[in-house]
Amino acid sequence: MTTSSETQKLVVVTGASTGMGASAARELARRGFHVLAGVRRDRDADAIRSTGIEPLILDITEPEHVEALAARVESDPRALHALVNNAGIQVNGPVEALPLAEWRRVFEVNLFGHIAVTQVLLPALLRAKGRVVNISSVGGKFAMATYGAYAGSKFALEAVSDSLRREVAPLGVRVVVVEPGGVRTEMAARGVETANRLSARMTPEQEERYGDMVRANNELMASGTASGLTADAAALVIAKAVTTPRPRTRYTAGRDAALIVRLGRILSDRTLDRVLAANLRRHQP
């Protein structure tokens, strides 16, 4: 529900071109916030521009883009209520075979870019006693085979979120993590394409060791995405994290995420390994 106070507040959403980011931007605008929506291309800006949504060209790995965002926020008389760090990429591959350049690219987007945006917007958030909402993943708690880079970046984001929460809570800023499971977005499809491209570059020995595993994980990813939450449903969880007066430190999004988190609390590592391996075997060619 829109309130008069919300119409006077800003929310920044990164990665708002498609998927959860776009849906969250629309949901928050519907609730009366003025949303600064970070997108990568002009056509994405045209697609999302609407009442309450102001698109900005924003690549969070480009310092000049991040500085321009900070200047835009500083020039606005409205308080910055929340920063939603949503931008992300998914790159899967076995630890042995995934090139270091790909590891660095994943961490630049999924971790360092978020830190850069958070650093420049924290002064405004501190003034407004706002909040930071970091979009992690169930992969930020449990790393399946071939998910080392992606899950590693999300594990790191979870740790940074914990540290930041403990630093700024005494100053009135809340830090919330959202952990989605499978969501029907374009990111998973792009992740499968990237995994196939990278697996084609494996040596014959690596193909023999990991090829079936990579293909099974791609099938698992595709099926999990197809049966997952819609982006609009995930956006409702994000909106709750943004608007709830006393938010929890973490929210899962989707039944699969809630189930995996529960299993992780009660099962040993070895038992969980066997559960995940059995699930993966169902998808092997």
XYZ file of C-alpha atoms in Angstrom:
285
model
C 0.000 0.000 0.000
C 1.308 3.443 -0.922
C 1.804 5.966 1.865
C 2.471 9.674 1.582
C 5.877 9.234 3.195
C 6.949 6.626 0.646
C 6.318 9.013 -2.231
C 9.088 11.168 -0.792
C 11.667 8.366 -0.723
C 14.135 6.924 -3.204
C 15.043 3.288 -3.755
C 17.978 2.192 -5.927
C 17.659 -1.197 -7.652
C 20.660 -2.500 -9.591
C 20.312 -5.105 -12.316
C 16.811 -3.915 -13.198
C 16.888 -4.689 -16.926
C 15.000 -7.973 -16.586
C 13.947 -10.633 -14.114
C 13.746 -10.023 -10.384
C 15.303 -6.578 -10.641
C 12.749 -5.312 -13.151
C 9.875 -6.870 -11.219
C 11.136 -5.428 -7.919
C 11.460 -1.969 -9.470
C 7.866 -2.120 -10.702
C 6.554 -3.431 -7.388
C 8.345 -0.744 -5.381
C 7.137 1.981 -7.759
C 3.601 0.630 -7.351
C 4.022 1.085 -3.615
C 4.897 4.738 -4.113
C 8.687 4.870 -4.078
C 10.695 6.703 -6.724
C 12.907 3.937 -8.076
C 16.288 4.598 -9.653
C 16.564 1.476 -11.795
C 20.033 0.495 -12.961
C 20.055 -0.973 -16.478
C 22.805 -1.814 -18.942
C 21.377 -0.603 -22.269
C 19.215 2.165 -23.680
C 16.581 -0.300 -24.898
C 16.299 -1.706 -21.368
C 15.803 1.830 -20.079
C 13.015 2.420 -22.578
C 11.340 -0.851 -21.597
C 11.234 -0.161 -17.860
C 10.669 3.596 -17.832
C 7.264 4.359 -16.282
C 5.590 6.270 -13.480
C 7.852 6.081 -10.462
C 10.717 4.382 -12.310
C 13.685 6.404 -13.511
C 16.160 4.220 -15.423
C 19.885 4.914 -15.184
C 22.613 3.337 -17.287
C 24.580 1.459 -14.646
C 27.294 -1.145 -14.941
C 28.296 -1.666 -11.319
C 31.811 -2.692 -12.378
C 32.401 0.706 -14.052
C 33.587 3.346 -11.528
C 32.245 6.271 -13.582
C 28.762 4.712 -13.634
C 28.864 4.194 -9.883
C 30.023 7.777 -9.324
C 27.217 9.087 -11.545
C 24.682 7.127 -9.491
C 26.043 8.625 -6.278
C 25.834 12.124 -7.761
C 22.224 11.511 -8.852
C 21.253 10.422 -5.332
C 23.093 13.326 -3.698
C 21.328 15.821 -5.970
C 17.855 14.599 -4.962
C 16.166 16.149 -1.932
C 14.327 12.919 -1.194
C 15.731 10.472 1.353
C 17.320 7.252 0.123
C 15.234 4.577 1.791
C 16.943 1.485 0.366
C 19.615 0.114 -1.914
C 18.725 -3.220 -3.529
C 21.940 -4.873 -4.745
C 20.444 -7.216 -7.326
C 22.802 -7.193 -10.332
C 24.422 -10.557 -10.949
C 25.709 -13.136 -13.401
C 25.911 -16.915 -13.263
C 28.950 -18.774 -14.554
C 29.274 -22.504 -13.838
C 32.158 -24.862 -14.391
C 34.378 -27.330 -12.523
C 36.984 -25.697 -10.300
C 39.800 -27.308 -12.287
C 38.497 -26.260 -15.692
C 36.979 -22.808 -15.153
C 39.456 -20.138 -16.355
C 40.634 -17.662 -13.734
C 39.357 -14.794 -15.895
C 35.834 -16.171 -15.448
C 36.269 -16.443 -11.683
C 37.373 -12.809 -11.578
C 34.457 -11.696 -13.776
C 31.927 -13.390 -11.487
C 33.392 -11.808 -8.371
C 33.631 -8.365 -10.017
C 29.893 -8.365 -10.687
C 28.479 -10.436 -7.830
C 30.646 -9.038 -5.042
C 32.968 -6.123 -5.759
C 30.385 -4.205 -7.799
C 27.927 -4.407 -4.909
C 30.564 -3.241 -2.466
C 31.378 -0.271 -4.717
C 27.739 0.815 -4.946
C 27.194 0.294 -1.216
C 30.231 2.371 -0.321
C 29.178 5.419 -2.348
C 25.539 5.298 -1.186
C 26.136 4.615 2.500
C 26.389 8.313 3.429
C 22.869 8.881 2.057
C 21.573 5.712 3.698
C 23.100 6.743 7.028
C 21.432 10.149 6.843
C 18.060 8.544 6.123
C 18.538 5.523 8.414
C 17.705 3.414 5.393
C 18.571 -0.145 4.522
C 20.699 -2.312 2.237
C 19.028 -5.355 0.666
C 21.535 -7.780 -0.837
C 20.180 -10.364 -3.265
C 22.156 -13.500 -2.565
C 21.000 -17.030 -3.431
C 20.444 -20.385 -1.823
C 23.848 -20.905 -3.469
C 25.166 -18.502 -0.850
C 24.584 -21.265 1.700
C 25.272 -24.462 -0.265
C 27.559 -24.948 -3.248
C 26.723 -27.736 -5.681
C 29.271 -29.243 -8.062
C 30.300 -26.802 -10.847
C 28.867 -23.865 -8.829
C 32.177 -22.923 -7.214
C 32.534 -19.462 -8.752
C 28.884 -18.432 -8.507
C 28.332 -19.866 -5.028
C 31.706 -18.559 -3.891
C 30.697 -15.023 -4.816
C 27.368 -15.453 -3.008
C 29.022 -16.963 0.095
C 31.249 -13.884 0.117
C 28.254 -11.554 -0.272
C 26.615 -13.254 2.717
C 29.756 -12.671 4.792
C 30.031 -9.032 3.728
C 26.356 -8.576 4.574
C 26.901 -9.946 8.077
C 29.884 -7.697 8.636
C 28.128 -4.614 7.256
C 25.010 -5.314 9.333
C 27.054 -5.364 12.515
C 28.891 -2.185 11.537
C 25.900 -0.022 10.657
C 23.122 -1.374 12.900
C 24.212 0.953 15.737
C 23.964 3.819 13.220
C 20.368 3.033 12.287
C 20.892 1.267 8.935
C 19.469 -2.224 8.458
C 21.077 -4.857 6.226
C 18.889 -7.641 4.840
C 19.779 -10.655 2.670
C 17.318 -12.295 0.272
C 18.142 -15.874 -0.762
C 16.127 -17.031 -3.797
C 16.071 -20.584 -5.082
C 15.004 -21.305 -8.635
C 13.453 -18.250 -10.298
C 12.128 -18.100 -13.837
C 14.464 -15.441 -15.215
C 16.818 -15.033 -18.148
C 19.907 -15.338 -15.922
C 19.618 -19.124 -15.578
C 19.232 -19.580 -19.333
C 22.294 -17.408 -19.886
C 24.097 -19.481 -17.255
C 23.409 -22.692 -19.184
C 24.648 -21.106 -22.403
C 27.817 -19.916 -20.672
C 28.403 -23.336 -19.080
C 28.087 -25.013 -22.483
C 30.476 -22.499 -24.059
C 33.064 -22.993 -21.345
C 32.717 -26.767 -21.247
C 33.515 -26.872 -24.978
C 36.946 -25.467 -24.046
C 37.795 -28.237 -21.576
C 40.668 -30.560 -22.400
C 39.764 -34.137 -23.410
C 40.859 -35.300 -19.947
C 38.654 -32.687 -18.243
C 35.758 -33.610 -20.507
C 36.112 -37.231 -19.458
C 36.194 -36.254 -15.777
C 33.459 -33.628 -15.726
C 31.499 -33.629 -18.982
C 28.544 -35.704 -17.761
C 28.429 -33.711 -14.537
C 28.303 -30.386 -16.408
C 25.494 -31.613 -18.655
C 23.538 -32.994 -15.699
C 23.890 -29.694 -13.827
C 22.688 -27.778 -16.877
C 19.621 -30.013 -17.052
C 19.046 -29.600 -13.326
C 19.388 -25.835 -13.603
C 16.951 -25.681 -16.502
C 14.365 -27.850 -14.765
C 14.705 -25.980 -11.482
C 14.227 -22.680 -13.251
C 11.179 -23.904 -15.160
C 9.490 -24.997 -11.923
C 10.712 -22.068 -9.839
C 9.169 -18.843 -8.647
C 8.099 -16.207 -11.103
C 10.118 -13.008 -11.029
C 7.018 -11.174 -9.772
C 6.689 -13.570 -6.812
C 10.352 -13.131 -5.934
C 9.889 -9.357 -6.179
C 7.271 -9.520 -3.428
C 9.891 -10.971 -1.076
C 12.311 -8.205 -2.048
C 9.606 -5.574 -1.496
C 8.915 -7.059 1.932
C 12.604 -6.767 2.815
C 12.527 -3.121 1.685
C 9.316 -2.068 3.442
C 8.875 -4.160 6.602
C 9.501 -1.880 9.600
C 11.487 -4.562 11.458
C 12.877 -6.886 8.767
C 14.558 -10.187 9.460
C 18.236 -10.412 8.627
C 17.488 -13.045 5.941
C 14.554 -14.113 3.776
C 14.393 -17.152 1.520
C 12.383 -16.917 -1.700
C 10.769 -20.111 -2.953
C 9.986 -23.490 -1.435
C 13.170 -25.050 -2.779
C 15.323 -22.428 -1.070
C 13.509 -22.864 2.245
C 13.827 -26.667 2.016
C 17.545 -26.646 1.186
C 18.303 -24.216 4.018
C 16.392 -26.453 6.466
C 18.178 -29.589 5.252
C 21.517 -27.866 5.628
C 20.780 -27.211 9.273
C 20.038 -30.827 10.151
C 22.150 -32.927 7.763
C 25.877 -33.537 7.977
C 28.068 -32.470 5.059
C 28.514 -36.094 3.936
C 24.788 -36.800 4.056
C 24.023 -33.631 2.139
C 26.693 -34.627 -0.413
C 24.857 -37.911 -0.986
C 21.481 -36.187 -1.310
C 22.807 -33.717 -3.888
C 24.662 -36.445 -5.803
C 21.529 -38.607 -5.975
C 19.517 -35.643 -7.246
C 22.167 -34.907 -9.881
C 22.186 -38.522 -11.103
C 18.536 -38.165 -12.058
C 19.583 -35.587 -14.655
C 22.645 -37.322 -16.091
C 22.450 -38.242 -19.778
